[in-house]
Amino acid sequence: MSLIDVALALPLYRTFTYSVPEGTTGSVAAGSRVIVPFHGGRELGIVVGTGVANDAVRVKSIAAAPDEGPVLSDAMIALCRWIADYYVAPLGVALRAALPAALTGAEAPEPTRAKRRVARLRGELPSLMQREKVFARAPQQRALYELIEAVGGSAAVESLQEKLHFSSSVLKGLATRGLVDVEDETVARDPFLSRARMSPARHTPTEAQRHAIARLSAAPPGHVALLHGVTGSGKTLVYLELLRRVVIEQNRTAIVLVPEIALTPQTVDRFRAEFGDRIAVLHSALSTGERYDAWLALARGEKRIAVGARSAIFAPLRDLGAIIVDEEHESSYKQGESPRYHAREVAIVRARAAGAVVVLGSATPSLESWTNATSGKYELLTLPDRAGGASLPEVRVVDLRVERTTTTPPPAADVTFRLAVSEPLETALRDRLAKKEQSILLLNRRGYSAFIQCGTCGDVTVCPNCSISLTYHRTPEQLVCHYCQHVEPLQLACVRCGGQRLRQRGLGTQQVERLLSERFPDARVARMDVDTTSGKWAHTEILDRVGAGHVDILLGTQMIAKGLDFPNVTLVGVIDADVGINLPDFRASERCFQLLSQVAGRAGRGPKGGEVLIQTRTPSHHAVRCAVTHDYHRFVEQELAGRHDPPYPPDVRLANVVVSGTQEEATATFAATAAAWMRDLLAAKPALRVSVIGPAPCPVERVKQRWRWHVLLKSDRPADLGRMVNYLARRLEVPRQFGLRMTIDRDPQQLM
Ligand code: ADP
Ligand code: ZN
């Protein structure tokens, strides 16, 4: 009878010893799954080594060993051990993150559905004037009609009903009146597979591209390079060439990480054009079963390149030769729940162990990666110019403060439109419409208006579960909490004072879309935000329509800022550059600069050139100023200077300890206990160089009915910080009352 050491995906920082009964047929080698008895129930565990007998405890037998062989390699277990240690997560939780859902028992593989019901707009779209008449007594029908219009003219009935809360009677009404067809549509198993395949574009590399490719080809195992290339500089060509050498010439394997597959169909198309069947695209629209199929194909070596978001870093590839992290600055690489890993950092650790080369690519690298590159820890490779002779677009600032006072007061009907679109931006839009060129407008706020405020007492309608204002949505009409998805109907009177002058404040994408289609009735406007992209393929549908020239103005949130390469887009307008710039987060300016630079980079990628207009009330803010001049270096210099005192990353590393609970006082008290515990620890271990800040309420004090406090830890010695948080997680007991919880977020991406 042998003993094995088993890690369970439970919030316990230890592993357990089990015995393997005679006659067990399945694999119990390290990396295999086993079903074990635990506290009267059964748990799925992963074997991580041989067990050690302990006379004091009676060792239990495993219940089953379902696998024929290990599902995780030794290298993957080692990587998970690093994640568990660095990000302070139980080993079993880190191991679970490395497996596809089909193997974690969390979800059973779902059968692929072959058909879905789709609602499709029928005939000519009525003009705005006609709409007033057609929908005079049916505002709900109008809302639904316009929603389907906004998502590209057709939408799955299921998503309309489930995610957007439209009742079937509204849809039936539209169908009865002949405005909408409802029909069954066969769903392609994987729409990426059915996309028209492009033939690979063969450009002659520029001098800068050639240099980068040469350096990467000659790089020693474990080498990390930061590829800093301005928008449109041709980073993709460098990636493709590196992959060709690694995968085709050396017969090794590779991983390509992108922030979000749905937003980058063009990039994925280019990889598929080049490598065809060697690629497994791991996108979020895959069912559990399809994802497992892809995982198996990678594990068996049938596919040699994994392309995907964050979790693709765990692709079960052997003989890994390269890892590419595109848009390495994107915060979506950080997982928001345990294990709170950052895929970029995991990529570097995995590549070092495997002897692979890492390329971190961005036009606006994170300050962390930039500092590592300038200090010589990473190699810095630069693509300073746009490829193919294009130049960076000219960027102009429209100072909304000046605009407001110097123009003659507009007629009343224009007031709201002017809040969204200044005169210069309107002129530029008109010009593009006349020339049949395309425009992209960014407004990083979804919904109709940002919040509702009482004109009498000033009260703002907030979420009952979170300390955050509710956003007014018009299609369908309701107030929505963007933190917890709480939904409530719009009130007619203020709940506090009963006043009836409820005002909508702050523009959202829904409202700007409406304003645009009223002002430019002939323009084809598409809106892209979380609300119009709930269908699995909605992103791709909208972007394909833009690419095909069926959209004149693409309006959207930050999802439109990335990766798009449309040569006919000659104008980019930023409706409000100041959204988010004043958030109480030390990365607020960096995020703003990145967003403005990225969206500006969508303009002028073709021979017609391009122009960018940024509307702002803070034109002198360095994030805005440096985006206008495309000056990354100057931005970094100023931003770094602001992170010395008080110190913030990259000067120091952070760990955010968040305490939450259902009762306000208990939460605050436990946060104080935790902070005191940490200060005592520091007093007892003077060699640990960590500073403890707080406790303080989190900037968003309450989320989903839980109060939140935090303690921030800073250190310039990562190992010290690691020891401290590991002590904390293991030794400080969390009281079992008021739902108290403590989470530790190492290298947090946001402190809200
Ligand atoms: P980035 O990802 O750096 O923003 P892309 O890789 O999307 O840039 O390339 C931008 C555009 O430049 C693409 O349309 C691409 O086909 C083109 N391109 C890339 N390299 C070259 C080159 N060497 N010569 C001509 N065009 C190029
Ligand atoms: Zn809420």
mmCIF file of N, CA, C and O in Angstrom, residues 45-118:
data_model
loop_
_atom_site.group_PDB
_atom_site.id
_atom_site.type_symbol
_atom_site.label_atom_id
_atom_site.label_comp_id
_atom_site.label_asym_id
_atom_site.label_seq_id
_atom_site.Cartn_x
_atom_site.Cartn_y
_atom_site.Cartn_z
ATOM 1 N N GLY A 45 -8.899 15.891 -6.004
ATOM 2 C CA GLY A 45 -7.571 16.382 -5.654
ATOM 3 C C GLY A 45 -6.569 16.059 -6.737
ATOM 4 O O GLY A 45 -6.867 15.314 -7.675
ATOM 5 N N ILE A 46 -5.373 16.660 -6.614
ATOM 6 C CA ILE A 46 -4.290 16.373 -7.553
ATOM 7 C C ILE A 46 -3.129 15.786 -6.755
ATOM 8 O O ILE A 46 -2.744 16.346 -5.719
ATOM 9 N N VAL A 47 -2.600 14.687 -7.219
ATOM 10 C CA VAL A 47 -1.444 14.079 -6.552
ATOM 11 C C VAL A 47 -0.230 14.979 -6.805
ATOM 12 O O VAL A 47 0.052 15.331 -7.958
ATOM 13 N N VAL A 48 0.458 15.366 -5.725
ATOM 14 C CA VAL A 48 1.623 16.233 -5.925
ATOM 15 C C VAL A 48 2.920 15.581 -5.443
ATOM 16 O O VAL A 48 3.985 16.176 -5.515
ATOM 17 N N GLY A 49 2.845 14.344 -4.938
ATOM 18 C CA GLY A 49 4.076 13.683 -4.513
ATOM 19 C C GLY A 49 3.744 12.462 -3.692
ATOM 20 O O GLY A 49 2.580 12.041 -3.616
ATOM 21 N N THR A 50 4.762 11.863 -3.066
ATOM 22 C CA THR A 50 4.502 10.718 -2.204
ATOM 23 C C THR A 50 4.173 11.219 -0.806
ATOM 24 O O THR A 50 4.664 12.264 -0.374
ATOM 25 N N GLY A 51 3.325 10.466 -0.122
ATOM 26 C CA GLY A 51 2.885 10.876 1.197
ATOM 27 C C GLY A 51 3.841 10.380 2.277
ATOM 28 O O GLY A 51 4.624 9.458 2.072
ATOM 29 N N VAL A 52 3.767 11.031 3.439
ATOM 30 C CA VAL A 52 4.606 10.640 4.559
ATOM 31 C C VAL A 52 3.692 10.153 5.676
ATOM 32 O O VAL A 52 2.721 10.838 6.027
ATOM 33 N N ALA A 53 3.984 8.979 6.206
ATOM 34 C CA ALA A 53 3.153 8.424 7.274
ATOM 35 C C ALA A 53 3.295 9.270 8.531
ATOM 36 O O ALA A 53 4.368 9.763 8.847
ATOM 37 N N ASN A 54 2.177 9.474 9.209
ATOM 38 C CA ASN A 54 2.191 10.211 10.463
ATOM 39 C C ASN A 54 1.395 9.362 11.450
ATOM 40 O O ASN A 54 0.204 9.144 11.271
ATOM 41 N N ASP A 55 2.083 8.848 12.490
ATOM 42 C CA ASP A 55 1.461 7.890 13.401
ATOM 43 C C ASP A 55 0.215 8.441 14.076
ATOM 44 O O ASP A 55 -0.693 7.714 14.440
ATOM 45 N N ALA A 56 0.183 9.757 14.233
ATOM 46 C CA ALA A 56 -0.909 10.352 15.004
ATOM 47 C C ALA A 56 -2.226 10.374 14.240
ATOM 48 O O ALA A 56 -3.284 10.502 14.824
ATOM 49 N N VAL A 57 -2.177 10.298 12.917
ATOM 50 C CA VAL A 57 -3.419 10.388 12.149
ATOM 51 C C VAL A 57 -3.650 9.090 11.372
ATOM 52 O O VAL A 57 -2.715 8.505 10.843
ATOM 53 N N ARG A 58 -4.909 8.701 11.336
ATOM 54 C CA ARG A 58 -5.235 7.524 10.561
ATOM 55 C C ARG A 58 -5.362 7.953 9.100
ATOM 56 O O ARG A 58 -6.107 8.862 8.765
ATOM 57 N N VAL A 59 -4.593 7.323 8.249
ATOM 58 C CA VAL A 59 -4.603 7.694 6.835
ATOM 59 C C VAL A 59 -5.799 7.058 6.142
ATOM 60 O O VAL A 59 -6.055 5.868 6.294
ATOM 61 N N LYS A 60 -6.549 7.857 5.398
ATOM 62 C CA LYS A 60 -7.709 7.336 4.666
ATOM 63 C C LYS A 60 -7.292 6.928 3.259
ATOM 64 O O LYS A 60 -6.311 7.428 2.723
ATOM 65 N N SER A 61 -8.105 6.050 2.672
ATOM 66 C CA SER A 61 -7.817 5.609 1.301
ATOM 67 C C SER A 61 -8.499 6.537 0.308
ATOM 68 O O SER A 61 -9.574 7.076 0.594
ATOM 69 N N ILE A 62 -7.913 6.656 -0.856
ATOM 70 C CA ILE A 62 -8.582 7.413 -1.908
ATOM 71 C C ILE A 62 -9.803 6.622 -2.375
ATOM 72 O O ILE A 62 -9.866 5.402 -2.209
ATOM 73 N N ALA A 63 -10.779 7.325 -2.930
ATOM 74 C CA ALA A 63 -11.989 6.647 -3.401
ATOM 75 C C ALA A 63 -11.844 6.190 -4.844
ATOM 76 O O ALA A 63 -12.392 5.168 -5.230
ATOM 77 N N ALA A 64 -11.124 6.939 -5.633
ATOM 78 C CA ALA A 64 -10.976 6.571 -7.046
ATOM 79 C C ALA A 64 -9.813 7.320 -7.673
ATOM 80 O O ALA A 64 -9.420 8.392 -7.200
ATOM 81 N N ALA A 65 -9.267 6.719 -8.716
ATOM 82 C CA ALA A 65 -8.221 7.359 -9.508
ATOM 83 C C ALA A 65 -8.664 7.283 -10.967
ATOM 84 O O ALA A 65 -8.464 6.283 -11.631
ATOM 85 N N PRO A 66 -9.335 8.341 -11.460
ATOM 86 C CA PRO A 66 -9.999 8.256 -12.762
ATOM 87 C C PRO A 66 -9.082 8.333 -13.989
ATOM 88 O O PRO A 66 -9.514 7.997 -15.084
ATOM 89 N N ASP A 67 -7.844 8.789 -13.808
ATOM 90 C CA ASP A 67 -7.011 9.038 -14.998
ATOM 91 C C ASP A 67 -6.104 7.869 -15.338
ATOM 92 O O ASP A 67 -5.649 7.141 -14.467
ATOM 93 N N GLU A 68 -5.817 7.753 -16.630
ATOM 94 C CA GLU A 68 -4.857 6.734 -17.064
ATOM 95 C C GLU A 68 -3.428 7.204 -16.871
ATOM 96 O O GLU A 68 -2.502 6.409 -16.779
ATOM 97 N N GLY A 69 -3.253 8.484 -16.859
ATOM 98 C CA GLY A 69 -1.914 9.055 -16.651
ATOM 99 C C GLY A 69 -2.076 10.445 -16.079
ATOM 100 O O GLY A 69 -3.200 10.944 -15.963
ATOM 101 N N PRO A 70 -0.980 11.086 -15.688
ATOM 102 C CA PRO A 70 -1.063 12.440 -15.122
ATOM 103 C C PRO A 70 -1.699 13.420 -16.108
ATOM 104 O O PRO A 70 -1.492 13.302 -17.317
ATOM 105 N N VAL A 71 -2.484 14.374 -15.593
ATOM 106 C CA VAL A 71 -3.031 15.430 -16.439
ATOM 107 C C VAL A 71 -2.169 16.691 -16.352
ATOM 108 O O VAL A 71 -2.335 17.616 -17.136
ATOM 109 N N LEU A 72 -1.278 16.733 -15.366
ATOM 110 C CA LEU A 72 -0.363 17.871 -15.245
ATOM 111 C C LEU A 72 1.066 17.343 -15.196
ATOM 112 O O LEU A 72 1.359 16.380 -14.486
ATOM 113 N N SER A 73 1.954 18.004 -15.940
ATOM 114 C CA SER A 73 3.349 17.581 -15.955
ATOM 115 C C SER A 73 4.058 18.074 -14.686
ATOM 116 O O SER A 73 3.552 18.938 -13.967
ATOM 117 N N ASP A 74 5.222 17.527 -14.423
ATOM 118 C CA ASP A 74 6.004 17.997 -13.279
ATOM 119 C C ASP A 74 6.310 19.487 -13.410
ATOM 120 O O ASP A 74 6.303 20.228 -12.430
ATOM 121 N N ALA A 75 6.583 19.905 -14.648
ATOM 122 C CA ALA A 75 6.893 21.319 -14.868
ATOM 123 C C ALA A 75 5.693 22.184 -14.498
ATOM 124 O O ALA A 75 5.835 23.261 -13.908
ATOM 125 N N MET A 76 4.490 21.712 -14.839
ATOM 126 C CA MET A 76 3.290 22.490 -14.534
ATOM 127 C C MET A 76 3.037 22.515 -13.024
ATOM 128 O O MET A 76 2.621 23.534 -12.477
ATOM 129 N N ILE A 77 3.316 21.404 -12.348
ATOM 130 C CA ILE A 77 3.158 21.399 -10.889
ATOM 131 C C ILE A 77 4.138 22.391 -10.266
ATOM 132 O O ILE A 77 3.786 23.163 -9.377
ATOM 133 N N ALA A 78 5.348 22.407 -10.794
ATOM 134 C CA ALA A 78 6.343 23.339 -10.258
ATOM 135 C C ALA A 78 5.891 24.783 -10.479
ATOM 136 O O ALA A 78 6.032 25.644 -9.603
ATOM 137 N N LEU A 79 5.330 25.054 -11.660
ATOM 138 C CA LEU A 79 4.840 26.406 -11.951
ATOM 139 C C LEU A 79 3.725 26.786 -10.980
ATOM 140 O O LEU A 79 3.677 27.901 -10.460
ATOM 141 N N CYS A 80 2.831 25.836 -10.715
ATOM 142 C CA CYS A 80 1.725 26.096 -9.785
ATOM 143 C C CYS A 80 2.231 26.299 -8.358
ATOM 144 O O CYS A 80 1.652 27.059 -7.586
ATOM 145 N N ARG A 81 3.297 25.597 -8.018
ATOM 146 C CA ARG A 81 3.883 25.821 -6.685
ATOM 147 C C ARG A 81 4.385 27.258 -6.577
ATOM 148 O O ARG A 81 4.225 27.915 -5.551
ATOM 149 N N TRP A 82 4.997 27.736 -7.652
ATOM 150 C CA TRP A 82 5.472 29.125 -7.624
ATOM 151 C C TRP A 82 4.286 30.081 -7.475
ATOM 152 O O TRP A 82 4.311 31.011 -6.674
ATOM 153 N N ILE A 83 3.214 29.836 -8.247
ATOM 154 C CA ILE A 83 2.021 30.697 -8.180
ATOM 155 C C ILE A 83 1.427 30.673 -6.774
ATOM 156 O O ILE A 83 1.100 31.703 -6.195
ATOM 157 N N ALA A 84 1.316 29.461 -6.214
ATOM 158 C CA ALA A 84 0.724 29.323 -4.883
ATOM 159 C C ALA A 84 1.539 30.108 -3.860
ATOM 160 O O ALA A 84 0.983 30.785 -2.993
ATOM 161 N N ASP A 85 2.845 30.039 -4.003
ATOM 162 C CA ASP A 85 3.697 30.712 -3.038
ATOM 163 C C ASP A 85 3.695 32.223 -3.249
ATOM 164 O O ASP A 85 3.470 32.989 -2.326
ATOM 165 N N TYR A 86 3.891 32.650 -4.499
ATOM 166 C CA TYR A 86 4.018 34.083 -4.754
ATOM 167 C C TYR A 86 2.697 34.801 -4.535
ATOM 168 O O TYR A 86 2.651 35.852 -3.905
ATOM 169 N N TYR A 87 1.612 34.246 -5.056
ATOM 170 C CA TYR A 87 0.321 34.934 -4.957
ATOM 171 C C TYR A 87 -0.492 34.495 -3.741
ATOM 172 O O TYR A 87 -1.680 34.825 -3.633
ATOM 173 N N VAL A 88 0.125 33.748 -2.829
ATOM 174 C CA VAL A 88 -0.507 33.324 -1.581
ATOM 175 C C VAL A 88 -1.845 32.628 -1.826
ATOM 176 O O VAL A 88 -2.906 33.116 -1.437
ATOM 177 N N ALA A 89 -1.785 31.505 -2.514
ATOM 178 C CA ALA A 89 -2.996 30.724 -2.765
ATOM 179 C C ALA A 89 -2.708 29.284 -2.369
ATOM 180 O O ALA A 89 -1.564 28.834 -2.442
ATOM 181 N N PRO A 90 -3.728 28.527 -1.928
ATOM 182 C CA PRO A 90 -3.507 27.110 -1.677
ATOM 183 C C PRO A 90 -3.043 26.419 -2.963
ATOM 184 O O PRO A 90 -3.509 26.767 -4.050
ATOM 185 N N LEU A 91 -2.136 25.462 -2.840
ATOM 186 C CA LEU A 91 -1.606 24.781 -4.020
ATOM 187 C C LEU A 91 -2.718 24.183 -4.878
ATOM 188 O O LEU A 91 -2.694 24.274 -6.102
ATOM 189 N N GLY A 92 -3.718 23.568 -4.209
ATOM 190 C CA GLY A 92 -4.806 22.941 -4.965
ATOM 191 C C GLY A 92 -5.579 23.952 -5.795
ATOM 192 O O GLY A 92 -6.067 23.637 -6.885
ATOM 193 N N VAL A 93 -5.683 25.197 -5.301
ATOM 194 C CA VAL A 93 -6.402 26.243 -6.033
ATOM 195 C C VAL A 93 -5.588 26.662 -7.266
ATOM 196 O O VAL A 93 -6.123 26.865 -8.352
ATOM 197 N N ALA A 94 -4.264 26.739 -7.097
ATOM 198 C CA ALA A 94 -3.406 27.085 -8.234
ATOM 199 C C ALA A 94 -3.435 25.974 -9.276
ATOM 200 O O ALA A 94 -3.510 26.235 -10.477
ATOM 201 N N LEU A 95 -3.414 24.721 -8.829
ATOM 202 C CA LEU A 95 -3.448 23.593 -9.775
ATOM 203 C C LEU A 95 -4.759 23.563 -10.555
ATOM 204 O O LEU A 95 -4.783 23.285 -11.747
ATOM 205 N N ARG A 96 -5.838 23.881 -9.858
ATOM 206 C CA ARG A 96 -7.134 23.861 -10.541
ATOM 207 C C ARG A 96 -7.156 24.895 -11.670
ATOM 208 O O ARG A 96 -7.735 24.674 -12.734
ATOM 209 N N ALA A 97 -6.505 26.059 -11.425
ATOM 210 C CA ALA A 97 -6.488 27.108 -12.449
ATOM 211 C C ALA A 97 -5.774 26.641 -13.712
ATOM 212 O O ALA A 97 -5.998 27.172 -14.794
ATOM 213 N N ALA A 98 -4.880 25.650 -13.566
ATOM 214 C CA ALA A 98 -4.101 25.191 -14.711
ATOM 215 C C ALA A 98 -4.826 24.133 -15.533
ATOM 216 O O ALA A 98 -4.332 23.723 -16.567
ATOM 217 N N LEU A 99 -5.984 23.701 -15.060
ATOM 218 C CA LEU A 99 -6.716 22.641 -15.766
ATOM 219 C C LEU A 99 -7.944 23.187 -16.480
ATOM 220 O O LEU A 99 -8.568 24.137 -16.012
ATOM 221 N N PRO A 100 -8.332 22.585 -17.600
ATOM 222 C CA PRO A 100 -9.584 22.994 -18.239
ATOM 223 C C PRO A 100 -10.760 22.586 -17.367
ATOM 224 O O PRO A 100 -10.674 21.597 -16.621
ATOM 225 N N ALA A 101 -11.866 23.326 -17.460
ATOM 226 C CA ALA A 101 -13.020 23.081 -16.589
ATOM 227 C C ALA A 101 -13.497 21.636 -16.670
ATOM 228 O O ALA A 101 -13.959 21.071 -15.680
ATOM 229 N N ALA A 102 -13.368 21.015 -17.841
ATOM 230 C CA ALA A 102 -13.848 19.641 -17.997
ATOM 231 C C ALA A 102 -13.136 18.691 -17.041
ATOM 232 O O ALA A 102 -13.655 17.623 -16.725
ATOM 233 N N LEU A 103 -11.954 19.062 -16.570
ATOM 234 C CA LEU A 103 -11.199 18.176 -15.685
ATOM 235 C C LEU A 103 -11.272 18.578 -14.222
ATOM 236 O O LEU A 103 -10.681 17.952 -13.368
ATOM 237 N N THR A 104 -11.983 19.649 -13.906
ATOM 238 C CA THR A 104 -12.035 20.075 -12.512
ATOM 239 C C THR A 104 -13.335 19.668 -11.854
ATOM 240 O O THR A 104 -13.533 19.889 -10.668
ATOM 241 N N GLY A 105 -14.222 19.085 -12.625
ATOM 242 C CA GLY A 105 -15.484 18.626 -12.049
ATOM 243 C C GLY A 105 -16.419 19.773 -11.727
ATOM 244 O O GLY A 105 -17.535 19.565 -11.300
ATOM 245 N N ALA A 106 -15.958 21.008 -11.936
ATOM 246 C CA ALA A 106 -16.814 22.150 -11.631
ATOM 247 C C ALA A 106 -18.017 22.180 -12.562
ATOM 248 O O ALA A 106 -19.118 22.511 -12.169
ATOM 249 N N GLU A 107 -17.801 21.817 -13.810
ATOM 250 C CA GLU A 107 -18.880 21.825 -14.793
ATOM 251 C C GLU A 107 -18.758 20.549 -15.605
ATOM 252 O O GLU A 107 -17.661 20.178 -15.976
ATOM 253 N N ALA A 108 -19.849 19.935 -15.933
ATOM 254 C CA ALA A 108 -19.779 18.804 -16.855
ATOM 255 C C ALA A 108 -19.757 19.361 -18.272
ATOM 256 O O ALA A 108 -20.387 20.373 -18.539
ATOM 257 N N PRO A 109 -19.031 18.719 -19.177
ATOM 258 C CA PRO A 109 -19.023 19.201 -20.562
ATOM 259 C C PRO A 109 -20.437 19.282 -21.102
ATOM 260 O O PRO A 109 -21.207 18.340 -20.984
ATOM 261 N N GLU A 110 -20.803 20.454 -21.664
ATOM 262 C CA GLU A 110 -22.176 20.624 -22.136
ATOM 263 C C GLU A 110 -22.265 20.202 -23.598
ATOM 264 O O GLU A 110 -21.327 20.367 -24.349
ATOM 265 N N PRO A 111 -23.423 19.621 -23.979
ATOM 266 C CA PRO A 111 -23.558 19.256 -25.380
ATOM 267 C C PRO A 111 -23.580 20.526 -26.238
ATOM 268 O O PRO A 111 -24.137 21.530 -25.834
ATOM 269 N N THR A 112 -22.964 20.470 -27.396
ATOM 270 C CA THR A 112 -22.954 21.648 -28.261
ATOM 271 C C THR A 112 -24.315 21.776 -28.894
ATOM 272 O O THR A 112 -24.853 20.826 -29.436
ATOM 273 N N ARG A 113 -24.879 22.963 -28.789
ATOM 274 C CA ARG A 113 -26.191 23.181 -29.361
ATOM 275 C C ARG A 113 -26.045 23.528 -30.835
ATOM 276 O O ARG A 113 -25.229 24.358 -31.212
ATOM 277 N N ALA A 114 -26.819 22.871 -31.664
ATOM 278 C CA ALA A 114 -26.640 23.068 -33.098
ATOM 279 C C ALA A 114 -27.472 24.230 -33.626
ATOM 280 O O ALA A 114 -27.135 24.844 -34.617
ATOM 281 N N LYS A 115 -28.587 24.536 -32.932
ATOM 282 C CA LYS A 115 -29.450 25.594 -33.446
ATOM 283 C C LYS A 115 -29.724 26.625 -32.372
ATOM 284 O O LYS A 115 -29.699 26.348 -31.191
ATOM 285 N N ARG A 116 -29.999 27.857 -32.798
ATOM 286 C CA ARG A 116 -30.463 28.859 -31.858
ATOM 287 C C ARG A 116 -31.492 29.712 -32.569
ATOM 288 O O ARG A 116 -31.509 29.807 -33.793
ATOM 289 N N ARG A 117 -32.386 30.342 -31.774
ATOM 290 C CA ARG A 117 -33.380 31.233 -32.376
ATOM 291 C C ARG A 117 -32.796 32.628 -32.460
ATOM 292 O O ARG A 117 -32.190 33.121 -31.532
ATOM 293 N N VAL A 118 -33.001 33.235 -33.620
ATOM 294 C CA VAL A 118 -32.400 34.536 -33.863
ATOM 295 C C VAL A 118 -33.467 35.524 -34.291
ATOM 296 O O VAL A 118 -34.374 35.184 -35.051
#
